[in-house]
XYZ file of C-alpha atoms in Angstrom:
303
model
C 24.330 3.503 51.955
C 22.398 0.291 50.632
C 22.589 -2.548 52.144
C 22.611 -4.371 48.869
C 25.889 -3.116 48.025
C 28.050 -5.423 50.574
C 26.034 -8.053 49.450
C 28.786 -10.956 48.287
C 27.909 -13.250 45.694
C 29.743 -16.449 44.636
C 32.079 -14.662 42.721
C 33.202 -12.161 45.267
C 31.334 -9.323 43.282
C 28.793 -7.246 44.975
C 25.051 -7.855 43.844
C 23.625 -4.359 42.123
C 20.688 -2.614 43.619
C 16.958 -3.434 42.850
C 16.301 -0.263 41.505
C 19.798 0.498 39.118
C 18.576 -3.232 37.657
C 15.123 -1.852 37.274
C 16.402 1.519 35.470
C 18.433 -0.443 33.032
C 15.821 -2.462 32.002
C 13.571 0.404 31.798
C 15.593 1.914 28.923
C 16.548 -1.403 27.192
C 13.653 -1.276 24.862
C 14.241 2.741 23.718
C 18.025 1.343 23.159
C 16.866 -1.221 20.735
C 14.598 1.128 19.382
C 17.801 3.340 18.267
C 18.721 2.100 14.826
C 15.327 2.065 13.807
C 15.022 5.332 15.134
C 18.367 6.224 13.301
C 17.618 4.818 9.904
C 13.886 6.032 9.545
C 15.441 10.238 10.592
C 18.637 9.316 8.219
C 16.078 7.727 5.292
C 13.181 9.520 5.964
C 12.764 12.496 7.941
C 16.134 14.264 5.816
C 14.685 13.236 2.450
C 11.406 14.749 3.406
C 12.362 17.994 4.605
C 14.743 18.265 1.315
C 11.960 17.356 -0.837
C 9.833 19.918 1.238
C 12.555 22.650 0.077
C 12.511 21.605 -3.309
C 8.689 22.693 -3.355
C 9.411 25.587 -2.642
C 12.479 26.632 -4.879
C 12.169 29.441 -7.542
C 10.333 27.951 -10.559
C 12.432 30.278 -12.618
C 15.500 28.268 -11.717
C 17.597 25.326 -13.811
C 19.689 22.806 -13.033
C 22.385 24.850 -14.795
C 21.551 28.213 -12.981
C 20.743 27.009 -9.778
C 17.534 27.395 -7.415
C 16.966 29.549 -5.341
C 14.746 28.842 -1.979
C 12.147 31.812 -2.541
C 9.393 30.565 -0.562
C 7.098 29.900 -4.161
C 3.979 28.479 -2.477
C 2.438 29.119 -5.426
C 3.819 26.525 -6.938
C 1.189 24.092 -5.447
C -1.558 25.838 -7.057
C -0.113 25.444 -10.162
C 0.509 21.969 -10.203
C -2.678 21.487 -9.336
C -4.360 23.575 -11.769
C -2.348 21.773 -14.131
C -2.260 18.308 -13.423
C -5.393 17.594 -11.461
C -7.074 15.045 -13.954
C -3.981 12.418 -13.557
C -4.604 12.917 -9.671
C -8.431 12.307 -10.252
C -7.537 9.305 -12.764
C -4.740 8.042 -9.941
C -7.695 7.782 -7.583
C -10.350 6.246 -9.295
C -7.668 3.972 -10.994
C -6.691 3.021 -7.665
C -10.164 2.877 -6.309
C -11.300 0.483 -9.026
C -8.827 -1.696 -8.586
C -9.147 -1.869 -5.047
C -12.924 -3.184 -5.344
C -11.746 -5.943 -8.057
C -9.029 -6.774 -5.693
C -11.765 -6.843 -2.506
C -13.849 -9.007 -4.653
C -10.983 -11.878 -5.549
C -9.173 -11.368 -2.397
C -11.759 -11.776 -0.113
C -13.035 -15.140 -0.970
C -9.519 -16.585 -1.532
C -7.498 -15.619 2.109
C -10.695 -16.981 3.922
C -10.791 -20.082 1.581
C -7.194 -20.384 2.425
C -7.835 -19.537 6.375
C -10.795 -21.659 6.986
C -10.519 -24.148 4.178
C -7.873 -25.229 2.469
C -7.054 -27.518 5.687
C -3.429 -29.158 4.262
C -3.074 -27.083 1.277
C -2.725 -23.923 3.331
C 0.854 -23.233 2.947
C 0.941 -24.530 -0.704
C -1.897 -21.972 -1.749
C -0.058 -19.252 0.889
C 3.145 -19.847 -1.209
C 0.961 -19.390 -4.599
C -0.180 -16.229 -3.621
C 3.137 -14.673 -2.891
C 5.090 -16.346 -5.633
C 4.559 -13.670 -8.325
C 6.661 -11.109 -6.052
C 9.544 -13.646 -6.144
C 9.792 -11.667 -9.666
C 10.790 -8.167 -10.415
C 7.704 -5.816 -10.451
C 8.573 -4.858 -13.764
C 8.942 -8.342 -15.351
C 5.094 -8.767 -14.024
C 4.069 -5.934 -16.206
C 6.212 -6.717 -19.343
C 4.371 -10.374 -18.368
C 0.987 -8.679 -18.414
C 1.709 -6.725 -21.083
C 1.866 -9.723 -23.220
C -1.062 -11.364 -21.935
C -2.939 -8.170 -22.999
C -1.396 -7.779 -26.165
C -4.001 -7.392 -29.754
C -2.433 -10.919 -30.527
C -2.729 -12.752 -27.938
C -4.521 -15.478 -26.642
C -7.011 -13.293 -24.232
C -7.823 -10.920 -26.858
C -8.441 -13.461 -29.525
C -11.158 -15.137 -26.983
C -12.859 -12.280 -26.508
C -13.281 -11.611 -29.998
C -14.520 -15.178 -30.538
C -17.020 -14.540 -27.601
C -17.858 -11.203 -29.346
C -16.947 -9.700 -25.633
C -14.916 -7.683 -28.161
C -15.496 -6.238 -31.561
C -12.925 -7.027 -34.376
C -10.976 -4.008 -33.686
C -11.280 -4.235 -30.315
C -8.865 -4.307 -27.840
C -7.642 -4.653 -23.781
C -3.887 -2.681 -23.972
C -3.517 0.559 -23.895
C -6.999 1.400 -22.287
C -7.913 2.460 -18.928
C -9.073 -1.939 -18.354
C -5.253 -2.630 -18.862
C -4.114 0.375 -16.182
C -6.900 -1.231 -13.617
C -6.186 -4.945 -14.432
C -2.364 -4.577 -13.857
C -3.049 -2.567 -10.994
C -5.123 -5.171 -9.336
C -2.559 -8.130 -9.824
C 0.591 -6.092 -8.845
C -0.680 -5.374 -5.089
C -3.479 -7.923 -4.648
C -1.080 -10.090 -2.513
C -0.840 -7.275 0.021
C -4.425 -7.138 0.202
C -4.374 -11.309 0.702
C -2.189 -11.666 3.603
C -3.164 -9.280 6.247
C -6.887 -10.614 5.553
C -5.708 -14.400 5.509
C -3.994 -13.032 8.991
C -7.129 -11.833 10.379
C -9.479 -15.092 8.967
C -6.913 -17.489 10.352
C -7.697 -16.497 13.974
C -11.064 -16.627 13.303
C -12.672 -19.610 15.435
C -14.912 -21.840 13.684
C -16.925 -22.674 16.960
C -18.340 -18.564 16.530
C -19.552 -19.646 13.036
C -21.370 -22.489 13.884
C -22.917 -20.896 16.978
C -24.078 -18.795 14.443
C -25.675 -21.285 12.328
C -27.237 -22.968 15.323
C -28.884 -19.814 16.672
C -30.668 -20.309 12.615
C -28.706 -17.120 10.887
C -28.377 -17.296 7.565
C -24.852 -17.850 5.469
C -25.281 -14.246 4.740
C -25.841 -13.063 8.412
C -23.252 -15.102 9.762
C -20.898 -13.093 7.100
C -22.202 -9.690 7.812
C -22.459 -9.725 11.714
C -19.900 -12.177 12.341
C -16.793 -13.110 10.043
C -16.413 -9.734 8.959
C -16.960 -7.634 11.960
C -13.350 -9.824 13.333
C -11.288 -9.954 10.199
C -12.143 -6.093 9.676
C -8.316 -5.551 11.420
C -6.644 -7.624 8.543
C -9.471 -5.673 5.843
C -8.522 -2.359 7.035
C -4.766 -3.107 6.923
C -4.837 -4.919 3.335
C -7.385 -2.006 2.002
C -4.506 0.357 2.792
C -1.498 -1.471 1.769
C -2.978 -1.657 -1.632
C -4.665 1.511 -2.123
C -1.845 3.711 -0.782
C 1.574 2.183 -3.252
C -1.483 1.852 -5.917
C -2.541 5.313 -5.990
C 1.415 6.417 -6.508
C 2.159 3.893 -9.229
C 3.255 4.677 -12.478
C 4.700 1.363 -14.330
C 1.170 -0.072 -14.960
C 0.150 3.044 -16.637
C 3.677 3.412 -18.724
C 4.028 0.186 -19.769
C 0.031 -0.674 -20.229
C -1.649 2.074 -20.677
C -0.806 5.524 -23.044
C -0.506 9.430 -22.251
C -3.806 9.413 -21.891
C -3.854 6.921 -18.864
C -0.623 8.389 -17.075
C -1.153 8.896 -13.401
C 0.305 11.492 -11.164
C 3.507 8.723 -10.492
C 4.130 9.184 -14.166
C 3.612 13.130 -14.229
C 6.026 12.903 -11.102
C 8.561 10.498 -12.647
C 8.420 13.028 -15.926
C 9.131 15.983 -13.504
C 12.399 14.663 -11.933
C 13.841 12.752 -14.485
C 13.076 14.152 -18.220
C 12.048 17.967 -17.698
C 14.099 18.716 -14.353
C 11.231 20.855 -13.030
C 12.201 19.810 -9.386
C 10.124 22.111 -7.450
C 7.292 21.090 -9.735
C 7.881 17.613 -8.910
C 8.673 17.887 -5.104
C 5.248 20.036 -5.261
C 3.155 17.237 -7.138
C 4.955 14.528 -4.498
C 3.186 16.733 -1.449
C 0.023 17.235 -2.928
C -0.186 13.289 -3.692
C 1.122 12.452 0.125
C -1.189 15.022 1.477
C -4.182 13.773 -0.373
C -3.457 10.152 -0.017
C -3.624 10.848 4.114
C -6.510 12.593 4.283
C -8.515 9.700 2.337
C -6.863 7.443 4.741
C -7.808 9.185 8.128
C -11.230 10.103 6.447
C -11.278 6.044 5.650
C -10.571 5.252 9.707
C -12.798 7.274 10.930
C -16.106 6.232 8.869
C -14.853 2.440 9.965
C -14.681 3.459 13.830
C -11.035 2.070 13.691
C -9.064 4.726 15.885
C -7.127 2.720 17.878
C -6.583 -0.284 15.273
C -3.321 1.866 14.284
């Protein structure tokens, strides 16, 4: 018997063992790990192996008739076959926008991380302010801007940017533009993350060992902010690739991505397995650009 049991303390209750302390501790954290656990299998994990089912239900079957789990891998084949130049357009959509979005975000979270001194929070709150409003009110708002009578337009023409017929909605520029506003904010914060911890003191060792402005970027700011670049490349790529509003309310047919050939699926035509196919086929591509995307960076054990 332990000697810690007959222990009294002040309050005439015996003092617990070392080690039982020890062992509660040691599964405190997988207890508060529980309702995450518990939403993300309830949320997740149940919706994904029902969707999984759904791809593979009888693409003879209705809504009114029923479906039937037959096993029908062939119904990823098909949707393929039939659909692969809105998952080609998703991409390079996606891809597009995510090189405008490198090119504007960039510059602004290290202006905002190394420069902007008392304005930081001001410009931190500018960036995040448009997702105070719905998602879809952004578009509609964009949708104006881009509009054959607007202001934009009108400027363009004057510039002769554009001809007299020409125009920005309803074209592939509209898709990409809207694209690049909606997520560019989750590109801007992980970076402005990564920048912020940067020390100046590296940069102007830099300098003083005579590297260029250039150099200094290329071997020294961007080799430590890469965590924050890799993070914000793949928060806006990923929901990007998937989207469909930009492309309904922007673009036409002929711009729809795989979101909108998804969204028509489930909601208008009621080809389920067809959609729950094109839904696996989007996941499963979208992951292996990401893990081909880590492992040209060297990044392994950022995740």
């Amino acid at each position: 018997m332990s000697v810690f049991a007959h222990v009294p303390t002040g309050s005439g209750q015996p003092v617990s063992p070392p080690a039982a302390r020890s062992a509660r501790y040691r599964f405190l954290p997988y207890l508060l790990l529980l309702p995450g656990a518990a939403w993300l299998l309830l949320f997740f994990a149940v919706p994904l192996v029902q969707l999984a089912s759904a791809s593979l239900y009888d693409p003879e079957g209705s809504l009114s008739t029923g479906y039937a789990l037959t096993w029908a891998f062939g119904n990823y084949p098909t949707a393929l076959q039939q659909y692969w130049p809105q998952f080609s357009r998703s991409f390079m959509y996606a891809g597009i926008a995510l090189v405008l979005a490198l090119l504007m975000g960039y510059p602004l979270a290290y202006a905002i991380a190394q420069k902007a001194g008392r304005w930081k929070n001001l410009l931190l709150v500018c960036v995040v302010a448009p997702m105070f409003t719905s998602f879809l009110v952004r578009t509609l708002a964009w949708k104006t801007i881009l509009s054959d009578n607007g202001w934009l337009v009108g400027l363009l023409r004057d510039v002769h940017l554009l001809g007299p017929d020409g125009r920005l909605l309803a074209t592939p520029i509209a898709v990409v533009l809207g694209l690049t506003y909606n997520f560019l904010p989750f590109l801007v914060l992980p970076l402005y993350a990564s920048l912020e911890r940067l020390d100046p003191r590296l940069l102007e060792a830099a300098s003083d060992l005579y590297a260029s402005p250039l150099k200094t970027f290329r071997r020294v700011t961007l080799p430590l902010s890469m965590p924050g670049l890799i993070a914000g490349t793949l928060l806006f790529f990923i929901p990007a690739t998937g989207d469909y509003i930009n492309a309904e309310l922007l673009g036409t047919p002929n711009q729809f991505m795989i979101g909108n050939v998804i969204d028509s699926a489930f909601l208008v035509r009621l080809d389920y397995p067809q959609g729950a196919a094109l839904s696996f086929l989007l996941m499963s591509a979208i992951l292996a650009v990401v893990f081909v995307y880590l492992r040209r960076a060297g990044t392994e054990d950022v995740l």
